[in-house]
Coordinates of C-alpha atoms and ligand atoms in Angstrom, one line a residue:
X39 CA 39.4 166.3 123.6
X40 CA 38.2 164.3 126.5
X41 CA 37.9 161.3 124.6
X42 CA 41.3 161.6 123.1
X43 CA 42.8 161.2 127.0
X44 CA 41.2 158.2 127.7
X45 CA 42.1 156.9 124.1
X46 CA 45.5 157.4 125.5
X47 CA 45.0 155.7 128.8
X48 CA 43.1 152.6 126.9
X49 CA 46.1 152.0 124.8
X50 CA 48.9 152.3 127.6
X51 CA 47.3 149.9 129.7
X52 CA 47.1 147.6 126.5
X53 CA 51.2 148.3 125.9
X54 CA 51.4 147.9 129.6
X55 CA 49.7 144.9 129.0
X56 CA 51.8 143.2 126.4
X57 CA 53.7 140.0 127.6
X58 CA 56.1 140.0 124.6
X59 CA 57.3 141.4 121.6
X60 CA 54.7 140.3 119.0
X61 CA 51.5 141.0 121.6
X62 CA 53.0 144.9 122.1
X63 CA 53.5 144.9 118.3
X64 CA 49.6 144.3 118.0
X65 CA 49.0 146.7 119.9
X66 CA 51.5 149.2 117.7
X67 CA 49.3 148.1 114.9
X68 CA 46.2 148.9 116.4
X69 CA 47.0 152.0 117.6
X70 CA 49.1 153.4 115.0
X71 CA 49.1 151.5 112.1
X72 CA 47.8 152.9 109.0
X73 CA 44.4 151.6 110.1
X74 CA 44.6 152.0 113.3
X75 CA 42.8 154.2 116.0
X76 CA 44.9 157.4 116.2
X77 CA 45.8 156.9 112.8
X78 CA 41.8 157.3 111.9
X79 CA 41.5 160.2 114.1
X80 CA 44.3 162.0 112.4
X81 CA 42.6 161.4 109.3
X82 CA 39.5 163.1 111.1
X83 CA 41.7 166.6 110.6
X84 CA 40.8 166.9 106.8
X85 CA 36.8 167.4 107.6
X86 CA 37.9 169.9 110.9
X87 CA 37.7 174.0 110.2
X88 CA 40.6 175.6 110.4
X89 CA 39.9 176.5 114.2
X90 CA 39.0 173.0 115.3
X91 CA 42.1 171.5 113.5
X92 CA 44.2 173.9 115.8
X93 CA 43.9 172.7 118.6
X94 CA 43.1 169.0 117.6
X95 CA 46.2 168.9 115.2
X96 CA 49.0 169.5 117.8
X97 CA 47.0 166.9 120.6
X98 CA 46.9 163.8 118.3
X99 CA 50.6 164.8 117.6
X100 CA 51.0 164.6 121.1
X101 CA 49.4 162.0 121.7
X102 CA 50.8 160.0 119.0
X103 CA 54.4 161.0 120.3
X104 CA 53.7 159.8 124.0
X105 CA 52.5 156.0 122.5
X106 CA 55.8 156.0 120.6
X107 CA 57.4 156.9 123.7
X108 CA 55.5 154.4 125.5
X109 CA 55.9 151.4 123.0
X110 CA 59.7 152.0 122.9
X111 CA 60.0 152.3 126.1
X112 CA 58.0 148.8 126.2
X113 CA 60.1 147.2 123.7
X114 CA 63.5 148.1 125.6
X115 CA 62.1 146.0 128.5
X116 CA 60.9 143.4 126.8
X117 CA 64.1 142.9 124.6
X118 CA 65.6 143.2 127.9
X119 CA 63.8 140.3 129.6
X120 CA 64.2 138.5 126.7
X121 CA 67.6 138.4 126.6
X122 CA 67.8 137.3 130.5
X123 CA 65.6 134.3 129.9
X124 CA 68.0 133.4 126.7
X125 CA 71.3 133.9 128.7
X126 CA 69.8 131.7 131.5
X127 CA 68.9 128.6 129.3
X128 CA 72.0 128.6 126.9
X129 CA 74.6 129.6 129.3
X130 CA 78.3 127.8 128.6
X131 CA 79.7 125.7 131.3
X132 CA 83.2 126.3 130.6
X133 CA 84.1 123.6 133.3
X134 CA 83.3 120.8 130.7
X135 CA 86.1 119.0 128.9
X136 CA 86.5 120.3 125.7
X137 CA 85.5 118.6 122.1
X138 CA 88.9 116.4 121.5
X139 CA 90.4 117.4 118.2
X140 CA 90.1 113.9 116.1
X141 CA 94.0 112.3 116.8
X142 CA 96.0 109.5 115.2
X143 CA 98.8 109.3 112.5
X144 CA 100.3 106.9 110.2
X145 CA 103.7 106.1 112.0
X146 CA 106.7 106.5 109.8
X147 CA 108.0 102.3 109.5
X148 CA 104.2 102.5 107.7
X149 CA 104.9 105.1 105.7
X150 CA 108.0 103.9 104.6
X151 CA 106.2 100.3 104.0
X152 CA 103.6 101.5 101.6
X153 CA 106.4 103.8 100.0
X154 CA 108.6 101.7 99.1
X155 CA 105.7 98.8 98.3
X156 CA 104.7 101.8 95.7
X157 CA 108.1 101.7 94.3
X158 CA 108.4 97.8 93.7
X159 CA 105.1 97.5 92.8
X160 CA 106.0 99.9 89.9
X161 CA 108.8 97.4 89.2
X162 CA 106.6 94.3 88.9
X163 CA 107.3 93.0 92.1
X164 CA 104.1 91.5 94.0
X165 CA 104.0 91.6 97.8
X166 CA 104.5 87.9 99.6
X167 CA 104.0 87.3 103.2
X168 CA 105.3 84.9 105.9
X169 CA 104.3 84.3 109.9
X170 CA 106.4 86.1 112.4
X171 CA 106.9 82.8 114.1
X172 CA 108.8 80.4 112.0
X173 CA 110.9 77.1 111.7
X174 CA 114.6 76.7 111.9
X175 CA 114.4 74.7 108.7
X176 CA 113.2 77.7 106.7
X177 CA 114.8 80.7 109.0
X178 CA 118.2 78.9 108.6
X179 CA 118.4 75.1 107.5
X180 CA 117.0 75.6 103.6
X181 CA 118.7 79.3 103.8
X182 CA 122.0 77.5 104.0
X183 CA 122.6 77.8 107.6
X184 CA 124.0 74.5 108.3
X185 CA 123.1 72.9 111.4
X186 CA 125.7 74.3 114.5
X187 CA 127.1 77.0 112.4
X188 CA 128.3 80.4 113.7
X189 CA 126.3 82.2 111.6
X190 CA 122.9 81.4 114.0
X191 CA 124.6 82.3 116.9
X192 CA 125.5 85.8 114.3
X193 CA 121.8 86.3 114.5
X194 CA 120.8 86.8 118.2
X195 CA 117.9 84.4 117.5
X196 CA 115.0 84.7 120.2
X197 CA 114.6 80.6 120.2
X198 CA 110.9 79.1 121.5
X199 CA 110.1 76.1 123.8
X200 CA 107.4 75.4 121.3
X201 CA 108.7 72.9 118.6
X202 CA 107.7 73.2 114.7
X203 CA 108.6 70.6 112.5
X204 CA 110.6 68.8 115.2
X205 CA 112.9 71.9 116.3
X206 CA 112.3 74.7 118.3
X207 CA 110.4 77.5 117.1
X208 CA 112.4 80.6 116.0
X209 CA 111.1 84.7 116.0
X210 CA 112.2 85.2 112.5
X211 CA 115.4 86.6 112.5
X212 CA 115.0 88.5 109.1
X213 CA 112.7 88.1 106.2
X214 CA 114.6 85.9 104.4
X215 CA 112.3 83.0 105.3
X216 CA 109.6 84.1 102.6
X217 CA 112.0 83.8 100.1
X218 CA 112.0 80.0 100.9
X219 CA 108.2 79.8 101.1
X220 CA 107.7 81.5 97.8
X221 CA 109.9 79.1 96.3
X222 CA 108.7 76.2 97.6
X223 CA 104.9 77.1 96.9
X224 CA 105.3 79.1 93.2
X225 CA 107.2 78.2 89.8
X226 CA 108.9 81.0 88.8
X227 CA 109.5 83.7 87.3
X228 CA 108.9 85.0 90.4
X229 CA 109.4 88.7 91.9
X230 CA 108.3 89.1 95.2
X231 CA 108.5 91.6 98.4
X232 CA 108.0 90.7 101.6
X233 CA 107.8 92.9 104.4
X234 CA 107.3 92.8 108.1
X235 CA 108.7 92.2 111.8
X236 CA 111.7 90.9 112.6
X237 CA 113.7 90.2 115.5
X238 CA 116.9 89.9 117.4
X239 CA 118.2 90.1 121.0
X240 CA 119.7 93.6 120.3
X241 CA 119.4 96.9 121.8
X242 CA 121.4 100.1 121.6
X243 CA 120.6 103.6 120.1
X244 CA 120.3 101.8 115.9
X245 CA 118.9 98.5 117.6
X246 CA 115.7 97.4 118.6
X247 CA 115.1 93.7 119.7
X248 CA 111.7 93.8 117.2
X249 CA 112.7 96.0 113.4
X250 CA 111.4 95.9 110.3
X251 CA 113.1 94.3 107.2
X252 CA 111.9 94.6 103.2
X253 CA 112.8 91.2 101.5
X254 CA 113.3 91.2 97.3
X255 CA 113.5 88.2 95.4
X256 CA 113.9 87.1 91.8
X257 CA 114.0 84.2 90.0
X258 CA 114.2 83.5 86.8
X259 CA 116.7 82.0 84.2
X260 CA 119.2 84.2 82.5
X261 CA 119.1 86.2 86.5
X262 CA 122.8 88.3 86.7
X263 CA 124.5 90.6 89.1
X264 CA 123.7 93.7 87.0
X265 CA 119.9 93.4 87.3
X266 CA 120.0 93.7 90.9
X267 CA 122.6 96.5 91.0
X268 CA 119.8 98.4 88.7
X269 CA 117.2 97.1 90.8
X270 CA 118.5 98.8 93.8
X271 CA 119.9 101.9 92.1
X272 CA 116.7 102.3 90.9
X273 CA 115.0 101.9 94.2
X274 CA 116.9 104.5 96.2
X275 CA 116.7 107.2 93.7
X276 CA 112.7 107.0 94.0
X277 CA 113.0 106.3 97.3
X278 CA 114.9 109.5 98.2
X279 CA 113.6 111.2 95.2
X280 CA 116.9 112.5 94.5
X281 CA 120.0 111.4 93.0
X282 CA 121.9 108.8 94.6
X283 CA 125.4 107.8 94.7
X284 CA 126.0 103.9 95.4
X285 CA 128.4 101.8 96.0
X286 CA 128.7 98.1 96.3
X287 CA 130.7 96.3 99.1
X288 CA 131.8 92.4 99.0
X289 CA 130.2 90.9 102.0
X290 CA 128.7 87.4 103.2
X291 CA 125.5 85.9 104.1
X292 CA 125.3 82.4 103.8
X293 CA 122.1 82.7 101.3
X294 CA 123.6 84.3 98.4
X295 CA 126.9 83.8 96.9
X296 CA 128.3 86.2 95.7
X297 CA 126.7 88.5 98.6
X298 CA 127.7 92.3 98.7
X299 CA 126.1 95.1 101.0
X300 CA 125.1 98.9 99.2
X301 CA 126.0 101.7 100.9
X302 CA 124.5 105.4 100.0
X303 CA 126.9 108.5 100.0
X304 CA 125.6 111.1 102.4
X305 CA 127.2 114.0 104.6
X306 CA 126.4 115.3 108.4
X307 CA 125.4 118.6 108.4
X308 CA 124.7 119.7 112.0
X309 CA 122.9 117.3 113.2
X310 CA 121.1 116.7 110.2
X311 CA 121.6 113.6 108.0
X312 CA 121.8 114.2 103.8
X313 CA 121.6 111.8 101.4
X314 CA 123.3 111.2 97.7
X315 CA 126.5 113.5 98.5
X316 CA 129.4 114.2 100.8
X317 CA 132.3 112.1 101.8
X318 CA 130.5 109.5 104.1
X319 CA 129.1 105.9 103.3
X320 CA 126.0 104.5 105.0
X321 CA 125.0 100.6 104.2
X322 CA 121.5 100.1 103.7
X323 CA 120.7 96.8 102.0
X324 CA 122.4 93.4 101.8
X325 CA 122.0 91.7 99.0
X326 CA 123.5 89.0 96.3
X327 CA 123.1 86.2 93.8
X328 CA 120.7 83.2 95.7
X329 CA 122.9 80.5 96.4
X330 CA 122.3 77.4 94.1
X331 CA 122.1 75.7 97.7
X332 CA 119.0 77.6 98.4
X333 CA 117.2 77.1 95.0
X334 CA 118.2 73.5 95.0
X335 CA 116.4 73.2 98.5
X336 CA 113.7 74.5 97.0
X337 CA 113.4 71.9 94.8
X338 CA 114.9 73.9 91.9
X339 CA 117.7 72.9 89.7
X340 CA 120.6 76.2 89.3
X341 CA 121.6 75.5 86.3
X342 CA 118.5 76.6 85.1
X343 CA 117.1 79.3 87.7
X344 CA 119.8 81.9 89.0
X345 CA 117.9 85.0 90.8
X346 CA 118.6 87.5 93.0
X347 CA 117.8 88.8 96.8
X348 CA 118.1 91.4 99.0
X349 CA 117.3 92.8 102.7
X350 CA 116.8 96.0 103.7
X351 CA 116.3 97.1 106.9
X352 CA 113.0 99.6 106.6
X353 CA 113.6 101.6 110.4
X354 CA 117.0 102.4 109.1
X355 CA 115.5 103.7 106.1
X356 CA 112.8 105.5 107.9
X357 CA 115.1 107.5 110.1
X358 CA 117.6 108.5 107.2
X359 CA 114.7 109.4 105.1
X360 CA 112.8 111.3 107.7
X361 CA 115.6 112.7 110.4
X362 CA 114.4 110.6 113.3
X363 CA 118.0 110.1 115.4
X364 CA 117.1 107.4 117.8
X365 CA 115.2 104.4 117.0
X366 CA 114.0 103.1 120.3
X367 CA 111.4 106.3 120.0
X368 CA 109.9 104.0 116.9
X369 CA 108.5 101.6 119.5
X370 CA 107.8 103.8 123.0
X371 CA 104.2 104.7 122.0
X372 CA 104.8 108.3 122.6
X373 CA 101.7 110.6 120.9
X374 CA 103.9 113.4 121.0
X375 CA 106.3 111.8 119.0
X376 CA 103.5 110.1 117.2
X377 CA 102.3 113.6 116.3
X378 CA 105.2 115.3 115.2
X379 CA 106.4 112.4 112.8
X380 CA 103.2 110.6 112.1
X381 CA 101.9 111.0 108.8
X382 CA 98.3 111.9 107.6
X383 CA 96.1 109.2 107.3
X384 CA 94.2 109.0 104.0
X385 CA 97.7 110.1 102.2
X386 CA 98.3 106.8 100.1
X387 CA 102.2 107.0 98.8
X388 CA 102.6 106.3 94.8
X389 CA 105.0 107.4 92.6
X390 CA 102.6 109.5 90.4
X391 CA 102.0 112.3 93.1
X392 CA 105.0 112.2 95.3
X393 CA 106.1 109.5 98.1
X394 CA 105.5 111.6 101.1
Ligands
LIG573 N1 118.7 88.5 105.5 C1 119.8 89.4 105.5 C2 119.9 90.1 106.9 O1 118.9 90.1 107.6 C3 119.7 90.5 104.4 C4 119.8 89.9 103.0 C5 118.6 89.5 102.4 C6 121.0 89.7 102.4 C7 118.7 88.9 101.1 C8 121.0 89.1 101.2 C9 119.9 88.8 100.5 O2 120.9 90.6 107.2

């Protein structure tokens, strides 16, 4: 059996040897695979007498145990080291600033925007647009503002040094101007919205020197005072996407004659807002037959063309819609507010799968 000890010593050097997993695997092979040395020995027994196999029997068993022994023991290291090395080269540094979560939200005067450009749309109305900055002639003078009337001085209007057309410039005080441009640059029928910034020296918990206003217009011949109250019964029941009583108050603007404002029923509950019942009236559109002083500066003749208009002011919308109590949050660039009454991105409004 003296050959069988230093079988045993050549192989544990060799495990000793082994500078990784695979090498000392090798050597497992080798030694104790099916072809290997102490598996040919062992196959040596068959040809042994009886007498020789008892002795050489139980020392290839032991010797087969001990290179077990040894090649686990092997392995445990190696895994060991293994694991160092890895824990070394892919260790965390948790002082680095963390993957930002991707931000950003559709803020709710856009929201309302495209919602309620969904529900016009569905009417037949196409969307006009006009320049924040415009002229007094078509801000007021063609709107039937006369020249020194009160009703300017009504309108906080944010005048410009800069002159157009030989008066100052105005900020637009509503959107009432783009009924004037669609009228002087289109025949009718026309049915347009028009929707954008406004602005007025104003500022108190519902007022904001910069809002938002949805224009309507329509013009066409055989135009009455019943097509616009359906008009705008049928826009705040989609809008809301409930019921909705209205009701129509006489009013004035100097544009449309007769002029009324709508008001929505709603009730307080708490400090929450709801819409279409209760005991309480909220106004949210002015509106009226165009004045046959506006379509005759428009180079139209009222006896033939009546229409209607009307004005809604969108951030007023917004918060009743969506709960949001003061509107001077609307224009503070807060994320957190942002956040919590943004609205997801890639959600386009339309009437088929819900407005919000
Ligand atoms: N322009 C009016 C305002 O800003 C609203 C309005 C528009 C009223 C169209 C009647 C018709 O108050």
């Amino acid at each position: 059996m003296q050959d069988l000890s230093a079988l045993q010593s050549d192989i544990e050097a060799r495990i000793a040897a082994a500078q990784d997993l695979r090498a000392l695997d090798e050597v497992r092979v080798a030694a104790l695979g099916k072809k290997g040395e102490v598996s040919l020995k062992m196959r040596e027994l068959g040809q042994m007498s009886p007498e020789e196999r008892k002795t050489a029997g139980p020392a290839l068993n032991a010797l087969r145990d001990a290179l077990d022994a040894a090649i686990a023991a092997k392995k445990a290291q190696l895994e060991a080291a293994e694991l160092e090395a890895r824990l070394a080269t892919e260790r965390v540094d948790v002082t680095l600033p963390a993957a930002p979560r991707p931000r950003g939200a559709i803020h709710p005067v856009t929201q309302v925007m495209e919602e309620m450009g969904a529900i016009f749309a569905d009417m037949g109305f196409v969307v006009a647009d006009g320049p924040d900055i415009e002229t007094d002639f078509n801000n007021f003078t063609a709107l039937n503002f006369p020249p020194g009337h009160p009703a300017r001085d009504a309108h906080d209007t944010f005048f410009m040094k800069a002159e157009l057309d030989g008066a100052p410039a105005v900020l637009r005080t509503h959107t009432s101007p783009v009924q004037i441009r669609t009228m002087l640059g289109q025949k009718p029928p026309i049915r347009i919205i028009a929707q954008g910034r406004t602005y007025r020296n104003d500022s108190d918990q519902t007022h904001t020197p910069m809002f938002h206003q949805t224009e309507g217009l329509v013009i066409d011949k055989g135009t009455h005072m019943g097509h616009l109250k359906g008009c705008l019964m049928e826009f705040v029941a989609a809008y809301f996407e409930r019921e909705v009583e209205v009701r129509f108050r006489p009013h004035h603007f100097p544009f449309t004659e007769p002029s009324a404002e709508m008001d929505v029923r709603y009730e307080r509950v708490g400090d929450e807002i709801r819409i279409g019942q209760g005991d309480k009236w909220m106004e949210v559109v002015g509106c009226g037959m165009v004045h046959p002083n506006v379509i005759r500066n428009c180079g139209l003749d009222p006896d033939e063309y009546q229409g209607f208009a009307f004005g809604f002011g969108i951030d007023r919308l917004a918060m009743l819609k969506y709960g949001m109590p003061d509107l001077r949050d609307f224009f503070a660039a807060d994320a957190r507010w942002l956040s919590h009454y943004g609205f997801p991105a890639l959600s386009m409004p339309n009437l088929a799968t819900g407005l919000s």
